[in-house]
PDB file of C-alpha atoms in Angstrom:
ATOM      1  CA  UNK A   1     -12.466  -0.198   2.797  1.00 85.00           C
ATOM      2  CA  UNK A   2     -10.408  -1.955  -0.411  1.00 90.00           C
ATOM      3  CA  UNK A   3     -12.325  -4.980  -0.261  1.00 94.00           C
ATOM      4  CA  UNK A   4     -16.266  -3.508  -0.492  1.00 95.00           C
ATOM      5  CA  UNK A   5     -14.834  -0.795  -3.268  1.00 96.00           C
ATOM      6  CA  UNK A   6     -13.364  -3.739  -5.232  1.00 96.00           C
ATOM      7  CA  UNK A   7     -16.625  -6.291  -5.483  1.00 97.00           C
ATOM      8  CA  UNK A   8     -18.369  -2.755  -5.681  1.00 97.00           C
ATOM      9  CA  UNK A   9     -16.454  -2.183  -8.849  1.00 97.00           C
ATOM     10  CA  UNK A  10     -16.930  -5.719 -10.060  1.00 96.00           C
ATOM     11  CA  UNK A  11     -20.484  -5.799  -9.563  1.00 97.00           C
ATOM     12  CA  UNK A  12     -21.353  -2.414 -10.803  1.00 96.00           C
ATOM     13  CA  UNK A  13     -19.007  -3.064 -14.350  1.00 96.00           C
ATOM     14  CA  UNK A  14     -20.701  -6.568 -14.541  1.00 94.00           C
ATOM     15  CA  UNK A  15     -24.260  -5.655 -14.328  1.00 93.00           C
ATOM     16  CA  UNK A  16     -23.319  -2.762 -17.056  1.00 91.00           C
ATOM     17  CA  UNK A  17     -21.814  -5.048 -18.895  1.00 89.00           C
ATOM     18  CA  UNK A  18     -24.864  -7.457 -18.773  1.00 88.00           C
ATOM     19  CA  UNK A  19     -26.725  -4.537 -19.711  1.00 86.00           C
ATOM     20  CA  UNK A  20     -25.316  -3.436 -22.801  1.00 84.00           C
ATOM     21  CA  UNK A  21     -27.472  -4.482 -25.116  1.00 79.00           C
ATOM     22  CA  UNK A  22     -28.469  -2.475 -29.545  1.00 71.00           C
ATOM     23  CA  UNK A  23     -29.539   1.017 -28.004  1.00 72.00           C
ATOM     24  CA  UNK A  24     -31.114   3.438 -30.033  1.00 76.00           C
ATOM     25  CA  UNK A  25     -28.676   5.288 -31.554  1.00 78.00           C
ATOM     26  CA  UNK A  26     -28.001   2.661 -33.582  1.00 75.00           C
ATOM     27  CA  UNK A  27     -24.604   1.600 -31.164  1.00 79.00           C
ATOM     28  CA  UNK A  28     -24.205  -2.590 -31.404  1.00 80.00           C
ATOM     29  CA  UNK A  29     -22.630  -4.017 -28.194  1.00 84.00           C
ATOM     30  CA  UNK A  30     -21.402  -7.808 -28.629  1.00 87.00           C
ATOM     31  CA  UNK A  31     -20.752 -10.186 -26.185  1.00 90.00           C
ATOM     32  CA  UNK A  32     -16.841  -9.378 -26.304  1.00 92.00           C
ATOM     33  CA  UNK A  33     -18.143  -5.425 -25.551  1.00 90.00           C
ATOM     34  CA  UNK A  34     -20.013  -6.994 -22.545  1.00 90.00           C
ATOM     35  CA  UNK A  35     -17.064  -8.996 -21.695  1.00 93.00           C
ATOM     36  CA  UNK A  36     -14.735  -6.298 -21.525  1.00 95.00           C
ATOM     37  CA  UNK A  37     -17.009  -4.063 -19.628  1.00 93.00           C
ATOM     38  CA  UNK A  38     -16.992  -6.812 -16.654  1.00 94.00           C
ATOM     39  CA  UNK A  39     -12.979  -7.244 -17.002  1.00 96.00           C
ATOM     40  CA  UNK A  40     -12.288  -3.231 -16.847  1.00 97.00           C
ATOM     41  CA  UNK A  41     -14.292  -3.740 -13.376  1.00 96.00           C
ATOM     42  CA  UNK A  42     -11.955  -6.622 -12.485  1.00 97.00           C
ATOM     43  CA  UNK A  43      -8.995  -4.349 -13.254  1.00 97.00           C
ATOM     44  CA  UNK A  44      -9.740  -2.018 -11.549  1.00 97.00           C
ATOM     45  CA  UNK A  45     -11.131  -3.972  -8.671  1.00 97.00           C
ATOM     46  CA  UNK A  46      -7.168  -5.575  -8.568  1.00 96.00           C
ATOM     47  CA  UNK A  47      -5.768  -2.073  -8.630  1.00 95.00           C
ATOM     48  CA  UNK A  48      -7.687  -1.015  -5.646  1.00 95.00           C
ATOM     49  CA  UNK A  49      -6.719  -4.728  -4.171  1.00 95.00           C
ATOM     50  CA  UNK A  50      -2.865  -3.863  -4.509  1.00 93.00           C
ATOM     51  CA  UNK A  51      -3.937  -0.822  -1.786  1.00 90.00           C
ATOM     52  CA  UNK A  52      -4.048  -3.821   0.778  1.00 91.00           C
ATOM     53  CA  UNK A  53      -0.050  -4.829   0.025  1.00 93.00           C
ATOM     54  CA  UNK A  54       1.631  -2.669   2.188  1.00 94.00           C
ATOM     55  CA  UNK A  55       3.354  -4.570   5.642  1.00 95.00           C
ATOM     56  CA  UNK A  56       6.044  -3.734   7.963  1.00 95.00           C
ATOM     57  CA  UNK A  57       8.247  -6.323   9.530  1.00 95.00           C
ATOM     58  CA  UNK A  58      10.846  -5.262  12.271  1.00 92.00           C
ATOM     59  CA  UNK A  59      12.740  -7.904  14.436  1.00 91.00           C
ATOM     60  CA  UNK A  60      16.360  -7.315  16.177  1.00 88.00           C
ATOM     61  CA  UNK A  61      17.891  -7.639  12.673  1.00 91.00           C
ATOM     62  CA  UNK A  62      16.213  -5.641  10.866  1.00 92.00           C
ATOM     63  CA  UNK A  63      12.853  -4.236   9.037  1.00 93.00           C
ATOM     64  CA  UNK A  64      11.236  -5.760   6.149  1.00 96.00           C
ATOM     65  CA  UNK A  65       9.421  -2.956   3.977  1.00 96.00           C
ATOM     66  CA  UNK A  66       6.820  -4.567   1.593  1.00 96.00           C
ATOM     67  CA  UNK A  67       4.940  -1.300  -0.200  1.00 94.00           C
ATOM     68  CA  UNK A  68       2.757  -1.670  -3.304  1.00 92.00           C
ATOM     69  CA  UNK A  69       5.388  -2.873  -5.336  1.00 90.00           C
ATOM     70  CA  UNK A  70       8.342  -4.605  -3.698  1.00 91.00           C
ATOM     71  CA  UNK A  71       9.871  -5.782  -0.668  1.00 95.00           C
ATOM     72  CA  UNK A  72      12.762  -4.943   0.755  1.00 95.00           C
ATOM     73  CA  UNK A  73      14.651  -5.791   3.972  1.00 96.00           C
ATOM     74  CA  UNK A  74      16.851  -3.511   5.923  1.00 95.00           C
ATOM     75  CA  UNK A  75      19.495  -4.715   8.682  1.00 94.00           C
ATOM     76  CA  UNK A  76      19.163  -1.878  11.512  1.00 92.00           C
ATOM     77  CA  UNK A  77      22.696  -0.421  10.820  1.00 92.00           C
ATOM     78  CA  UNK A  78      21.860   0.489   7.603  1.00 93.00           C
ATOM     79  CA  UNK A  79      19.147   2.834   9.354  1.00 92.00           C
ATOM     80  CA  UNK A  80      19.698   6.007  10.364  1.00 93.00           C
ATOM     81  CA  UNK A  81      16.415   6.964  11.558  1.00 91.00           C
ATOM     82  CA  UNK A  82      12.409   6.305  11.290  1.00 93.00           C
ATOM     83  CA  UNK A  83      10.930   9.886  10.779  1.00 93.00           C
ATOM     84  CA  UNK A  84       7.319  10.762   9.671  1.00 92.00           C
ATOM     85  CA  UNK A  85       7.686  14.456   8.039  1.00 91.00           C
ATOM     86  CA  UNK A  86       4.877  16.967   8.708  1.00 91.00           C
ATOM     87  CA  UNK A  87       2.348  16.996   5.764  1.00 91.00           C
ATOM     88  CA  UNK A  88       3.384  13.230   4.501  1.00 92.00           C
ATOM     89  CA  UNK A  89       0.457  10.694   4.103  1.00 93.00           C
ATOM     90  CA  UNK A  90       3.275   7.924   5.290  1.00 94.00           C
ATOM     91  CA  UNK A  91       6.680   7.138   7.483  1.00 94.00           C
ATOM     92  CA  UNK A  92       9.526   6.571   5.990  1.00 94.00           C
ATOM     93  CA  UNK A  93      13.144   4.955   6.664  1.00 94.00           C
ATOM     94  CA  UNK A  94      16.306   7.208   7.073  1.00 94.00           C
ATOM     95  CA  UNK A  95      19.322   5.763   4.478  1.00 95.00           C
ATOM     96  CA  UNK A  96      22.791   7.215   4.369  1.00 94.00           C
ATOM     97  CA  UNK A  97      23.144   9.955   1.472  1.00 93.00           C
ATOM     98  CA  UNK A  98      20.264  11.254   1.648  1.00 91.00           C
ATOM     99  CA  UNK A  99      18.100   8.736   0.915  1.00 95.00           C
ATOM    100  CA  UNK A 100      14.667   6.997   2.060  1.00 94.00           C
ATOM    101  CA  UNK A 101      11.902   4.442   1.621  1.00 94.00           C
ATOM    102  CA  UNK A 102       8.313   5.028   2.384  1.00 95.00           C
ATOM    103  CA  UNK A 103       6.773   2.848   4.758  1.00 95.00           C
ATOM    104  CA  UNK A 104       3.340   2.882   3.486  1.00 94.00           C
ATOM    105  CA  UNK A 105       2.077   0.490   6.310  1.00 94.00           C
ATOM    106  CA  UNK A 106       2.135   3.586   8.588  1.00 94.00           C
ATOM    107  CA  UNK A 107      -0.074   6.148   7.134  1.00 93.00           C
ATOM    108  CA  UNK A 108      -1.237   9.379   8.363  1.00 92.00           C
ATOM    109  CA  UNK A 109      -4.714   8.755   7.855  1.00 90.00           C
ATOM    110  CA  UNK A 110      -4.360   5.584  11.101  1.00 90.00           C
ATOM    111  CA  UNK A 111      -4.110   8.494  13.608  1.00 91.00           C
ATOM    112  CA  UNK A 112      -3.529   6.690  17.083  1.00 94.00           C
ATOM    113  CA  UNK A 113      -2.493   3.598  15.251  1.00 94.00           C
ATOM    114  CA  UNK A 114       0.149   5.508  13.469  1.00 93.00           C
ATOM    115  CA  UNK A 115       1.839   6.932  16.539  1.00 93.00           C
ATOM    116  CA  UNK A 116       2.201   3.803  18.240  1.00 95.00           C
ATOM    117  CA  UNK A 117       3.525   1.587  15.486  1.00 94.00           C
ATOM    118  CA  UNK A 118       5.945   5.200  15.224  1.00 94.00           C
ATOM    119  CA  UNK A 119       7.029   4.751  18.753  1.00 94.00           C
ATOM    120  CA  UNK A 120       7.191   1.024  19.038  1.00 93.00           C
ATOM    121  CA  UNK A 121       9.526   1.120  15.914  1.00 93.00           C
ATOM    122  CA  UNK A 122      11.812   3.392  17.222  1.00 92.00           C
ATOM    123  CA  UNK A 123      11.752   1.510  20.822  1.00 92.00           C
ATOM    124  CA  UNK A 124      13.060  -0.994  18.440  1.00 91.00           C
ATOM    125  CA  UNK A 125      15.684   0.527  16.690  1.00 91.00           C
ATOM    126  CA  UNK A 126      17.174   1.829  19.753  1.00 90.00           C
ATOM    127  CA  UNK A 127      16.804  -1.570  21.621  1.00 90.00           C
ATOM    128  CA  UNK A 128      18.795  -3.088  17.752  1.00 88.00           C
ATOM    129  CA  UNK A 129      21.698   0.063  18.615  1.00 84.00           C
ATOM    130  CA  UNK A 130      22.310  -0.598  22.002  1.00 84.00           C
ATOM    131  CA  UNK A 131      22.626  -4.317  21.181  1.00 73.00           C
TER     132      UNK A 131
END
């Protein structure tokens, strides 16, 4: 879904900007005005891109949490659970006091997909404890 919504976005605010042209109200558009028009639609065409960044990694040592911005790996004792909270739009890691990353790889939204990378994450975890 990212990928068609970004060249949408790139070809919509190019062909504007190829567009702007004197209009009658007496507005003058120059080429920089046209340029900038296509580069907001590359902006936002590489915001909607950085959608498409979130991975989860998870091996006997650990999980690797890449979200929009950052990555960040986790050895398994550091982990005190995997949970995905009623009402949130992701899963998220378990930290000692009190605190937690979002795992934005596993989104609500998957359905099916979502409840097996849930359970095969947790088969993993408890495979990394018993270890």
């Amino acid at each position: 879904m990212a990928i068609p919504l970004a060249v949408l976005f790139v070809v919509v605010f190019a062909v504007v900007g190829t567009l702007l042209t004197n209009s009658p109200t007496g507005v003058i558009f120059s080429v920089s005005d046209q340029i900038a028009m296509a580069m907001i639609g590359v902006l936002l065409a590489a915001g909607v891109m950085l959608l498409t960044r979130p991975r989860l990694r998870a091996d006997a040592e650990g999980l690797e949490v890449r979200n929009i911005i950052g990555t960040h790996r986790y050895s398994w004792p550091l982990v005190q659970a995997v949970s995905f909270p009623d009402g949130s739009a992701w899963a998220r890691l378990e930290l000692p006091e009190d605190e937690y990353v979002p795992i934005m790889a596993i989104q609500a939204a998957d359905g099916e997909q979502a409840i097996k990378a849930m359970r095969d994450l947790r088969e993993l975890r408890r495979q990394a404890q018993d270890a």
